[in-house]
mmCIF file of C-alpha atoms in Angstrom:
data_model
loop_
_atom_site.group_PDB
_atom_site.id
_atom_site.type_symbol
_atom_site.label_atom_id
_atom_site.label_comp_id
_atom_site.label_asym_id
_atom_site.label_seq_id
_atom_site.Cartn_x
_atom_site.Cartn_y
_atom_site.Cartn_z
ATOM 1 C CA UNK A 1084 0.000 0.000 0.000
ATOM 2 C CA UNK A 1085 3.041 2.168 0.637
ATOM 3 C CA UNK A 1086 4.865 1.751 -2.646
ATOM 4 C CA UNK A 1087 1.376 2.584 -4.267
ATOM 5 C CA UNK A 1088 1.036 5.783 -2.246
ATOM 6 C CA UNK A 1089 4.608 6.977 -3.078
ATOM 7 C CA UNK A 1090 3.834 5.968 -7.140
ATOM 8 C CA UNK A 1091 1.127 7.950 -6.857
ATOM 9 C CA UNK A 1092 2.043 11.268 -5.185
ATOM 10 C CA UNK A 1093 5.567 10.819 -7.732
ATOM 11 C CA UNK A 1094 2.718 11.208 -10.080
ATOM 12 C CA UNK A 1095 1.360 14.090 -8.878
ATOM 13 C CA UNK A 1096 4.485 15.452 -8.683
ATOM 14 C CA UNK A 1097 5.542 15.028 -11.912
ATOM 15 C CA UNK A 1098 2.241 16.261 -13.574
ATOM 16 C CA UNK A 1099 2.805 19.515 -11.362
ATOM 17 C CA UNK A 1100 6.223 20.220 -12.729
ATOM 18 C CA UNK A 1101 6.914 21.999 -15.875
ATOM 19 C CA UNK A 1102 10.412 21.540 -16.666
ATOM 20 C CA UNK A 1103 11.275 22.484 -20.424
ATOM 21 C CA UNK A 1104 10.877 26.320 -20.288
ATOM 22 C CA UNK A 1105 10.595 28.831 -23.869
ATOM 23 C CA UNK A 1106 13.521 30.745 -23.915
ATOM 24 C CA UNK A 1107 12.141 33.683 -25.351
ATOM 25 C CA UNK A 1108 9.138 34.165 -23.243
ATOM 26 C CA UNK A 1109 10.108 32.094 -20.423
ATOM 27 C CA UNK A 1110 6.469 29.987 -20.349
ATOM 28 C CA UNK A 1111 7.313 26.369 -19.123
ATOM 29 C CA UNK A 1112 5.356 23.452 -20.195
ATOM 30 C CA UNK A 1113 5.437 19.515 -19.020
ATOM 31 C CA UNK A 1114 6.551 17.926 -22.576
ATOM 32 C CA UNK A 1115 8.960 19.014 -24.958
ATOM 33 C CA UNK A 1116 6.827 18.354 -27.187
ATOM 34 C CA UNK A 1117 4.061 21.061 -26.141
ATOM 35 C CA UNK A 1118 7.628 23.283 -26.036
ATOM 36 C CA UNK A 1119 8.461 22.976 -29.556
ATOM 37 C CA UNK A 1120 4.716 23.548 -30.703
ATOM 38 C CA UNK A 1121 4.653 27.098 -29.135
ATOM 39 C CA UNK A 1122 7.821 28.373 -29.826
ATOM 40 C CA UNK A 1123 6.645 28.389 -33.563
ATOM 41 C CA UNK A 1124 4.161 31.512 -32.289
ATOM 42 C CA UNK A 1125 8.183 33.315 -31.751
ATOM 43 C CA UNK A 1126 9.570 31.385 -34.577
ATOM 44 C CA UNK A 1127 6.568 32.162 -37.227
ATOM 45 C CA UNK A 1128 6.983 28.544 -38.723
ATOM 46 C CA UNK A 1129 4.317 27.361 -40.287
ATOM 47 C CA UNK A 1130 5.182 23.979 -41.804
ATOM 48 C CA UNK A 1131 1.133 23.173 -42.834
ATOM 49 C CA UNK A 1132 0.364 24.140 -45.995
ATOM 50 C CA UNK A 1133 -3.271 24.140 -47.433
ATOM 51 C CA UNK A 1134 -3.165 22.568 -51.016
ATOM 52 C CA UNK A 1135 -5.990 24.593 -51.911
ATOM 53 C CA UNK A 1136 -5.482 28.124 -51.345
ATOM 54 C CA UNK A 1137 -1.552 27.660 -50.196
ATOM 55 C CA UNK A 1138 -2.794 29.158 -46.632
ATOM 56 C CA UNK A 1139 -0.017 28.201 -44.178
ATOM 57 C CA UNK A 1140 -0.616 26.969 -40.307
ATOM 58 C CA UNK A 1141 1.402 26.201 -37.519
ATOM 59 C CA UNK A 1142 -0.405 23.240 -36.267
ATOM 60 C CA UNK A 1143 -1.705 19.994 -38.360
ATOM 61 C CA UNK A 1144 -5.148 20.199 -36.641
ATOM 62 C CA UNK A 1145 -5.413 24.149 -37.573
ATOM 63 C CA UNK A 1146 -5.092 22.957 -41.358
ATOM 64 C CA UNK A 1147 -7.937 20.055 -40.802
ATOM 65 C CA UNK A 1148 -10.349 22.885 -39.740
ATOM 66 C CA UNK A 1149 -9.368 25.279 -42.297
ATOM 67 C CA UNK A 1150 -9.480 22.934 -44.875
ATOM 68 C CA UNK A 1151 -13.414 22.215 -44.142
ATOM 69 C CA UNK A 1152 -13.752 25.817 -45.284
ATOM 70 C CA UNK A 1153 -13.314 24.479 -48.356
ATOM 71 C CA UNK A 1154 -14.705 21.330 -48.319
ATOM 72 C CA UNK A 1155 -17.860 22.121 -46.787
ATOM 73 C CA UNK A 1156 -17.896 19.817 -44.277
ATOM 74 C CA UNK A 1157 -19.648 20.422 -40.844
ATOM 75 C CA UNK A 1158 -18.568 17.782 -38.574
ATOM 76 C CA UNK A 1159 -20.605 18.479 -35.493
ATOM 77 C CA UNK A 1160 -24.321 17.866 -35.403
ATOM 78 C CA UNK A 1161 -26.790 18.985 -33.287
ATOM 79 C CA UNK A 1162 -28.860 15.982 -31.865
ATOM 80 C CA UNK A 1163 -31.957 18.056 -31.223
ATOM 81 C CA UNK A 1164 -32.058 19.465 -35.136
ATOM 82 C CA UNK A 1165 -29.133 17.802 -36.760
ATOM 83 C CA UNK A 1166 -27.514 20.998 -37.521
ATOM 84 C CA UNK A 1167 -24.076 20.789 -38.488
ATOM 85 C CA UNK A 1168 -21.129 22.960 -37.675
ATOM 86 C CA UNK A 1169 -17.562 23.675 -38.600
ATOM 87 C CA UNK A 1170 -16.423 24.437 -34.645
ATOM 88 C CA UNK A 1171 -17.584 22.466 -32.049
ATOM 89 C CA UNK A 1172 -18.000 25.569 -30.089
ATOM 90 C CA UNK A 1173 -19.942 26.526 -32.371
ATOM 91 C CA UNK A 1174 -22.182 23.776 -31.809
ATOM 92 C CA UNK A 1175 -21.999 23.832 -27.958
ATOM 93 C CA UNK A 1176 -23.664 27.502 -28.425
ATOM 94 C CA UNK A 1177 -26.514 26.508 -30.898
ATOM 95 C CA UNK A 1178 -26.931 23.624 -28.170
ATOM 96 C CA UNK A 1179 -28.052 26.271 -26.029
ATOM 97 C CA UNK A 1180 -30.827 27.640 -28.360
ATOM 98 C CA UNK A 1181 -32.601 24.223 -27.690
ATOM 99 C CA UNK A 1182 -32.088 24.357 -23.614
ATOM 100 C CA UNK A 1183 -32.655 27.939 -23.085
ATOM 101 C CA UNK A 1184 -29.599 27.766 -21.552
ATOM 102 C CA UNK A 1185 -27.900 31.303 -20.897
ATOM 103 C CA UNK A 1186 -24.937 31.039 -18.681
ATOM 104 C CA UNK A 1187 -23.097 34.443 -18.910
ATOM 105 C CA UNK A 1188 -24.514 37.111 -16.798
ATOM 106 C CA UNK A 1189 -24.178 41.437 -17.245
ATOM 107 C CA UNK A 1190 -22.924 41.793 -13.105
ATOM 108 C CA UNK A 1191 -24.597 45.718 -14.063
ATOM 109 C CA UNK A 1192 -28.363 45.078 -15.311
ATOM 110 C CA UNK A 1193 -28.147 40.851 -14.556
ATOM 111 C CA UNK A 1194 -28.875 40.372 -18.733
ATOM 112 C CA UNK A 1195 -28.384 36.821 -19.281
ATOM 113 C CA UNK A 1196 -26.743 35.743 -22.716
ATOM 114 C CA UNK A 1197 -25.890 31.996 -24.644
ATOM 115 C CA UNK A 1198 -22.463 33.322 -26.008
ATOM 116 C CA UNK A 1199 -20.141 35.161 -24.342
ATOM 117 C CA UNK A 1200 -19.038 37.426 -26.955
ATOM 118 C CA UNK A 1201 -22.386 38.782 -26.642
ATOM 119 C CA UNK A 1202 -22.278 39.712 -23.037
ATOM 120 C CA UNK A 1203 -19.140 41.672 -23.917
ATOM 121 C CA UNK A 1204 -20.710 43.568 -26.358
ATOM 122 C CA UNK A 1205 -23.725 44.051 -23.996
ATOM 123 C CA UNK A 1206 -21.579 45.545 -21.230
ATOM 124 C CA UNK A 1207 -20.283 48.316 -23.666
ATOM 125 C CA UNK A 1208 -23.526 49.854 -23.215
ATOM 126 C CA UNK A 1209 -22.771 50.269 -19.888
ATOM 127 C CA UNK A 1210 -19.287 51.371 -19.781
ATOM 128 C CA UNK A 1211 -19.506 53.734 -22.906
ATOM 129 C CA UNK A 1212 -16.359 52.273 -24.157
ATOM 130 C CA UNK A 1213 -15.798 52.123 -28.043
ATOM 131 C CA UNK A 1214 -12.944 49.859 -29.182
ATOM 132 C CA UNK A 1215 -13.352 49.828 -32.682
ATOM 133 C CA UNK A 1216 -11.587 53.075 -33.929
ATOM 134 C CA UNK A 1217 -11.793 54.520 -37.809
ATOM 135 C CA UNK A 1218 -7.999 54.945 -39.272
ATOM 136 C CA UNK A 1219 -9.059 57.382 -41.508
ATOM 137 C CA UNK A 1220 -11.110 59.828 -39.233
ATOM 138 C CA UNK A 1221 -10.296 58.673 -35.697
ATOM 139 C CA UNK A 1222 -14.086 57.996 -35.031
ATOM 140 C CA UNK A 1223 -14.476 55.183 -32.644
ATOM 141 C CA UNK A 1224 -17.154 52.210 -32.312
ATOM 142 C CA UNK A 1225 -18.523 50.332 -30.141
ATOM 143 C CA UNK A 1226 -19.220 47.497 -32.308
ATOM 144 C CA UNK A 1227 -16.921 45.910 -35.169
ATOM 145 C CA UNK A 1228 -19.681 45.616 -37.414
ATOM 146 C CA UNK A 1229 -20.664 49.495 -37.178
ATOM 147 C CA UNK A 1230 -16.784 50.487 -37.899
ATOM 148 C CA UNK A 1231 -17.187 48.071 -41.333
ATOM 149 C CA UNK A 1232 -20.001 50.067 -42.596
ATOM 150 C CA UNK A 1233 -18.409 53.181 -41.130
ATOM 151 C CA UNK A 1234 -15.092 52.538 -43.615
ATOM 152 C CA UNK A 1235 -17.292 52.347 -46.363
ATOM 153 C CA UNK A 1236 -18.413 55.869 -46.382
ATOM 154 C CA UNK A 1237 -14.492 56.145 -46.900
ATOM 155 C CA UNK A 1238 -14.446 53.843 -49.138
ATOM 156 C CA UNK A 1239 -17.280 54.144 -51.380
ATOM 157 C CA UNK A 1240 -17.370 50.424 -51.604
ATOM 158 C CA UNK A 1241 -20.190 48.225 -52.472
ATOM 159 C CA UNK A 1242 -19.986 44.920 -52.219
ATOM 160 C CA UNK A 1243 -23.609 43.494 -52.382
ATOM 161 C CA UNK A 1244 -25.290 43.518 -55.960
ATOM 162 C CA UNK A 1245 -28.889 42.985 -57.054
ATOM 163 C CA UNK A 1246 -28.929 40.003 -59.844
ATOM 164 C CA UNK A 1247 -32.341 41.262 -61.271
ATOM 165 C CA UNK A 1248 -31.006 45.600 -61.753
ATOM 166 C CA UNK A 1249 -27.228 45.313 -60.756
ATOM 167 C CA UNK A 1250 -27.947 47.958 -58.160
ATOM 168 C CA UNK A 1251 -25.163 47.827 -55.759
ATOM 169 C CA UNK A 1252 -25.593 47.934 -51.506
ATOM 170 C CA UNK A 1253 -23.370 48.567 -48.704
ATOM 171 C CA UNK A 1254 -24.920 45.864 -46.783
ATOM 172 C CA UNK A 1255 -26.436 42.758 -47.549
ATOM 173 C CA UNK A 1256 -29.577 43.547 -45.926
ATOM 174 C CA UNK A 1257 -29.943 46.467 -47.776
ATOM 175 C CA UNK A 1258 -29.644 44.427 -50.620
ATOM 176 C CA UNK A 1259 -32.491 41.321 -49.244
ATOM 177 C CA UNK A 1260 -34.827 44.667 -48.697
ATOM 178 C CA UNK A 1261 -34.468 45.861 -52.094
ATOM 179 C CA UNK A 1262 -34.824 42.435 -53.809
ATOM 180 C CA UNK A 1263 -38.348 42.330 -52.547
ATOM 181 C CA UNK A 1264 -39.010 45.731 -54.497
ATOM 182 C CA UNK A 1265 -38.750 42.630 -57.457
ATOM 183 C CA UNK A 1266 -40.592 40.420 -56.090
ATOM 184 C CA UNK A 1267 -43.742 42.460 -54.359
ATOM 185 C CA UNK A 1268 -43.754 40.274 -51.306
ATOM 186 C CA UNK A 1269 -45.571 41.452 -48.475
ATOM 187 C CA UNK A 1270 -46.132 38.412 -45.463
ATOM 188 C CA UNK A 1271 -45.785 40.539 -42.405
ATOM 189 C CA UNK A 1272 -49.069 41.751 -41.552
ATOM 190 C CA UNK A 1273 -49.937 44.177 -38.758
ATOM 191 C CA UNK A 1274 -52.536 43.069 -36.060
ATOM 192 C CA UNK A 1275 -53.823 46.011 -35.382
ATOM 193 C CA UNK A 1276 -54.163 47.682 -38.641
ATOM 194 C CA UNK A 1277 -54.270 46.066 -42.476
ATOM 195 C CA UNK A 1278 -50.871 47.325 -43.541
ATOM 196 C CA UNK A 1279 -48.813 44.690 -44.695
ATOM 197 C CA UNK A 1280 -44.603 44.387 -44.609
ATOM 198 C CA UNK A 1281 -41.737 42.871 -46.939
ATOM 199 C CA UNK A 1282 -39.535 42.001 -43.621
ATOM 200 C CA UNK A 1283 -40.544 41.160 -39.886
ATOM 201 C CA UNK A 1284 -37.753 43.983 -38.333
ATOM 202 C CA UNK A 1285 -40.459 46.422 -40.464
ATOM 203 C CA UNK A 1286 -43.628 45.410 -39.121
ATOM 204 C CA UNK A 1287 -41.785 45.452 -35.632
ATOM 205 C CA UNK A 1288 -40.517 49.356 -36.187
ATOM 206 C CA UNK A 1289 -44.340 50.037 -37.284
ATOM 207 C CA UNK A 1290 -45.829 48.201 -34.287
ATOM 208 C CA UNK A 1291 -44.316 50.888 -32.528
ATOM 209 C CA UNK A 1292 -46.448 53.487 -33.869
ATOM 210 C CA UNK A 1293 -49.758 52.386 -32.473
ATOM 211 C CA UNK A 1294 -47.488 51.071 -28.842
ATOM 212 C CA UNK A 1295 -45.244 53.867 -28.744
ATOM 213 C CA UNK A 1296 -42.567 52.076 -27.485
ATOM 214 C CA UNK A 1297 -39.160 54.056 -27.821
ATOM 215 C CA UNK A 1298 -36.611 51.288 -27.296
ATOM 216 C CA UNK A 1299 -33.519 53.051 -28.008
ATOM 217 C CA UNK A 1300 -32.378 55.552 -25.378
ATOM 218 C CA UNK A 1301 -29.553 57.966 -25.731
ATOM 219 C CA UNK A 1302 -26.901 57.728 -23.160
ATOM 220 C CA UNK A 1303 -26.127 61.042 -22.978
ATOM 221 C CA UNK A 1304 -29.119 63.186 -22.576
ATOM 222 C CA UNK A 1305 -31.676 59.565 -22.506
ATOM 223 C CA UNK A 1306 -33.766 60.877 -25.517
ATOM 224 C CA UNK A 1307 -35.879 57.672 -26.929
ATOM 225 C CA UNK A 1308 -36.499 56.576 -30.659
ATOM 226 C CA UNK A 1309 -38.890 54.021 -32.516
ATOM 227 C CA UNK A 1310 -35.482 53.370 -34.629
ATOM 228 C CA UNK A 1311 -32.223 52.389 -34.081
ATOM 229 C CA UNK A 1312 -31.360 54.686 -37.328
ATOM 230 C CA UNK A 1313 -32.882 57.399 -35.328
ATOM 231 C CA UNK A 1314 -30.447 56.896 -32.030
ATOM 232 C CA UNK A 1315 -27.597 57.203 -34.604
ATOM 233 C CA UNK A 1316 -27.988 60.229 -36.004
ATOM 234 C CA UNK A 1317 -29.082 62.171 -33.035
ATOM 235 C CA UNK A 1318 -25.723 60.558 -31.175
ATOM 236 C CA UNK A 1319 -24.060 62.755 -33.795
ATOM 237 C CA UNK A 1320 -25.289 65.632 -32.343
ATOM 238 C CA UNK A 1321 -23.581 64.911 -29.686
ATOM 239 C CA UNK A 1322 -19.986 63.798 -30.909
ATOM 240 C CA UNK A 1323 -20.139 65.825 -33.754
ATOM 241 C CA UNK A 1324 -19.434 63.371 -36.594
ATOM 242 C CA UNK A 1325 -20.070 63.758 -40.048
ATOM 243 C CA UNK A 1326 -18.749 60.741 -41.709
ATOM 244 C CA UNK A 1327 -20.200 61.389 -45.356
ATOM 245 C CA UNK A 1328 -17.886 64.091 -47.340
ATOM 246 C CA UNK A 1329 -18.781 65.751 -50.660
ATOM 247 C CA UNK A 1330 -16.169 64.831 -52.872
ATOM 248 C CA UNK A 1331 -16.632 68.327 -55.220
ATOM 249 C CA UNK A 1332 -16.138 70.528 -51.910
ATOM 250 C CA UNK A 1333 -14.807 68.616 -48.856
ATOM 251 C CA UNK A 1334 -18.099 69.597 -47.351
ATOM 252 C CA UNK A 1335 -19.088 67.200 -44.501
ATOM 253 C CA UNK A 1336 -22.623 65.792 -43.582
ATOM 254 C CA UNK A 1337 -24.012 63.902 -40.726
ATOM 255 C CA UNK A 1338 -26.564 62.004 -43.169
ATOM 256 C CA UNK A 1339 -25.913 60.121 -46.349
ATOM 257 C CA UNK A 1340 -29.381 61.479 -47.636
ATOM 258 C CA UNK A 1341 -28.411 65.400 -46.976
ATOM 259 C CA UNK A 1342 -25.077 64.832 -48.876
ATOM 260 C CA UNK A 1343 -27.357 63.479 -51.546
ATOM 261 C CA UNK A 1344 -29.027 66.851 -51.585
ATOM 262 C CA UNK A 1345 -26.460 68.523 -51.441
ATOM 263 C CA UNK A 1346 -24.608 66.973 -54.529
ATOM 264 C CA UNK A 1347 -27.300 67.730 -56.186
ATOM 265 C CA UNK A 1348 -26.439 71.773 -56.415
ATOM 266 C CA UNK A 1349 -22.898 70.800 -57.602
ATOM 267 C CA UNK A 1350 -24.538 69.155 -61.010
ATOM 268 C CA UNK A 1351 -28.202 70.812 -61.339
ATOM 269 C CA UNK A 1352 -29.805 67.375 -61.713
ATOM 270 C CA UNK A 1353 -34.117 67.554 -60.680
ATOM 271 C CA UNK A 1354 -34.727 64.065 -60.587
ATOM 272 C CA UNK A 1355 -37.902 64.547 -59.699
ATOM 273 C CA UNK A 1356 -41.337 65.373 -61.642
ATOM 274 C CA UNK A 1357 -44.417 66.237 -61.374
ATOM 275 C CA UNK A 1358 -46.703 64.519 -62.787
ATOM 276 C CA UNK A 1359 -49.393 67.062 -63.582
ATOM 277 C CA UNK A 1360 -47.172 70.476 -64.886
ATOM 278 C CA UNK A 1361 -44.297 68.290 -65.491
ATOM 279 C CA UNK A 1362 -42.177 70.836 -63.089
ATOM 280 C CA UNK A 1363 -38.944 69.543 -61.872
ATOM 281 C CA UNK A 1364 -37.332 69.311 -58.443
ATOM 282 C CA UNK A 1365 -34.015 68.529 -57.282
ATOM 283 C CA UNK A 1366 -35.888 66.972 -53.643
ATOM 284 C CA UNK A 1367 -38.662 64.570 -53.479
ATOM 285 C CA UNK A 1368 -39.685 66.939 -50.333
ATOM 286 C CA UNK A 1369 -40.132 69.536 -52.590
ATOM 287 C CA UNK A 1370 -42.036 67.711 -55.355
ATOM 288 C CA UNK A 1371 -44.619 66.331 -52.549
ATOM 289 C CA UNK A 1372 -45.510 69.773 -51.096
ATOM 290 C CA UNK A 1373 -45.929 71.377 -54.745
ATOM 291 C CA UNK A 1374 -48.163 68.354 -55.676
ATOM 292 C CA UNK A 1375 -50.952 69.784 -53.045
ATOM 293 C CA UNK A 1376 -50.867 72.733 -55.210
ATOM 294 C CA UNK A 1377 -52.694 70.055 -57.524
ATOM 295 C CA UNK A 1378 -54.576 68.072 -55.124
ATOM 296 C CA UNK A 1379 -55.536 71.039 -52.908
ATOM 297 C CA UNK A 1380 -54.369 68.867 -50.091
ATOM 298 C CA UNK A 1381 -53.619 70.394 -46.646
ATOM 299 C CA UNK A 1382 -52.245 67.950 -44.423
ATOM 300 C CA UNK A 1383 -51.315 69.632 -41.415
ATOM 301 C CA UNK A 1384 -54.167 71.176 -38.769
ATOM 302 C CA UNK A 1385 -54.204 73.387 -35.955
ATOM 303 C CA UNK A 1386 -55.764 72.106 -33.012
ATOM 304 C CA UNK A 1387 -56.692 75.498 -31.384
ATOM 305 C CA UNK A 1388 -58.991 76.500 -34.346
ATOM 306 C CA UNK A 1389 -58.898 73.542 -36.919
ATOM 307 C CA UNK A 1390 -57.695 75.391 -39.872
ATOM 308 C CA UNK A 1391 -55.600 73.556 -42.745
ATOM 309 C CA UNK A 1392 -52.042 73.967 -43.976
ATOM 310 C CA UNK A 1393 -50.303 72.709 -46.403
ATOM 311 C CA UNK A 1394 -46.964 73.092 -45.493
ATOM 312 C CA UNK A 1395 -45.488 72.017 -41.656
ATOM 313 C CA UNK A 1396 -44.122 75.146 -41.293
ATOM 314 C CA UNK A 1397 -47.364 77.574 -42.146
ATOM 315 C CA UNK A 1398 -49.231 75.581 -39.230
ATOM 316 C CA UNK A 1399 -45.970 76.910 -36.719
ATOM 317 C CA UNK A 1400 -45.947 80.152 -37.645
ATOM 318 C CA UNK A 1401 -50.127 80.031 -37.374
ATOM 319 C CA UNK A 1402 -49.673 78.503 -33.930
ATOM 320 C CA UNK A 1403 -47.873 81.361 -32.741
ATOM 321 C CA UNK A 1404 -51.029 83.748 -33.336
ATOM 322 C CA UNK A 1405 -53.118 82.009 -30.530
ATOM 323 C CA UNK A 1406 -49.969 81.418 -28.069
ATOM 324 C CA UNK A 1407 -49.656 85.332 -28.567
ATOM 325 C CA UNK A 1408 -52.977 86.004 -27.816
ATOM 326 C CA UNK A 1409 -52.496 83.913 -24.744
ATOM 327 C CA UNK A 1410 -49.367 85.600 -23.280
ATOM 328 C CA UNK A 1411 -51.091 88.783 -24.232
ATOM 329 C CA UNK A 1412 -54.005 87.989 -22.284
ATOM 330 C CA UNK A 1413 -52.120 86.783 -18.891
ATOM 331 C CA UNK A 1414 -50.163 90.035 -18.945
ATOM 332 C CA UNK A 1415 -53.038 92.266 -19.394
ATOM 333 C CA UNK A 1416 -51.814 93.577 -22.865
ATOM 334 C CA UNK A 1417 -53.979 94.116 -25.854
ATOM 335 C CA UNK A 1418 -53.080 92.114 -29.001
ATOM 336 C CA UNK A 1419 -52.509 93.907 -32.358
ATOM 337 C CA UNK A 1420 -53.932 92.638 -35.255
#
């Protein structure tokens, strides 16, 4: 019993000790083996060569996963839907899809989250921090994703391209909504009124309208917006950014759609016509308020005495008649017509 205790704390021992040490960075490790395998990370060798695309790799089981890349094979299946993956990491987190299982935890708000990736980009929200920084305007991110589509406004590029019109997109789901302009599908109907939706993210922004839920707060002053689009380009009031550039005068914009307009009194161009007098316009704004010249149309109402404007900014400066009157009135001074 004695020689068998001594065996076995010897082989304690000897799992405990690390003897062959990396000269370079001092790390020690039990095998020579494991020795030699990292001090190709100093070294740079990469002996493993994919026959494919001539990719090289330091380890033999780093070239088996690559090569699935190209192979297409998905070794690890779900049992629940038979799912396959390249990772089994990958799998372990779909795994949790099926289990509801949720094991990392935001110690701030106690959010629970499958992946952990996603608690770290949860917990930005809290801390403010924004890793991702621009190289060629120093604007910073808080997501790696938003710093992509950032670059392109740099860039110009546009990667995604409609088969049926060859109209290009920035993103790809730019490019899924405008396929459906194609196709005319609607499925997404709304519940409470008969309006019908190309995508389910649209019918959840209009939902909105008849809840008023404002789900995206601003950190800085806590405004709320039906849109995320809407957060963004009021957070630019605060840091000042105006990522899109005119490329005739250097002149900066917070909004791709007012650099749009503005381009448009570099070349002339009216894109837009009416219909009726066949008047052109160089904004669709501007072709919509001259059509109620037409239609006799006058969308916006007063509430103090019901009368009809057609243009937003005739009902404001009406407005300002009756909250005259009333100022007038409180201070005991007679109003001038």
């Amino acid at each position: 019993m004695e020689c068998i205790q001594d065996k076995t704390e010897l082989g304690d021992i000897s799992t405990e000790n690390k003897f062959h040490t990396c000269s370079e960075c001092e790390k020690s490790f039990s095998f020579r083996s494991s020795l030699r395998q990292h001090e190709k990370i100093h070294t740079g060798e990469k002996r493993h060569q994919c026959s494919e695309c001539q990719k090289r790799f330091t380890r033999k089981h780093y070239l088996t996963r690559h090569v699935r890349t190209h192979t297409g094979e998905k070794p690890h299946k779900c049992s629940e839907c038979n799912k396959g993956f390249l990772y089994k990491f990958r799998l372990t987190e779909h795994e949790r899809t099926h289990t509801g299982e949720k094991p990392y935890r935001c110690t701030e708000c106690h959010k629970r989250f499958t992946q952990k990736n996603d608690l770290s980009r949860h917990e930005r929200t809290h801390t403010g921090e924004k890793p991702y920084q621009c190289s060629e305007c120093l604007n910073s991110y808080r997501f790696k994703t938003d710093l992509t589509q950032h670059e392109r406004t740099h860039t110009g590029q546009k990667s995604h391209k409609c088969s049926e019109c060859q109209k290009t997109f920035s993103r790809k789901t730019f490019l899924t909504q405008h396929e459906l302009t194609h196709t005319g599908q609607k499925s997404h109907q709304c519940s409470e009124c008969p309006k019908n939706f190309s995508h389910k993210y649209l019918l959840t922004q209009h939902e909105r309208t008849h809840t008023g839920e404002k789900p995206y707060h601003c950190s800085e002053c806590q405004k709320s917006y039906f849109l995320k689009s809407g957060l963004k380009f009021h957070e630019r009031t605060h840091t000042g950014e105006k990522p899109y550039k005119c490329s005739e005068c250097h002149k900066n914009f917070s909004e791709r759609a007012s650099l749009t307009r503005h381009e448009q009194t570099h070349t002339g161009q009216k894109p837009y016509q009416c219909s009726e007098c066949l008047k052109m316009f160089s904004y669709k704004t501007s072709l919509i308020i001259h059509q109620r010249t037409h239609t006799g149309e006058k969308p916006y109402q007063c509430l103090e005495c019901q009368k009809s404007f057609s243009v937003k900014s005739r009902l404001t400066v009406h407005e300002r008649t009756h909250n005259r009157g009333r100022t007038s009135s409180v201070l005991g001074i007679p109003e001038k017509f």
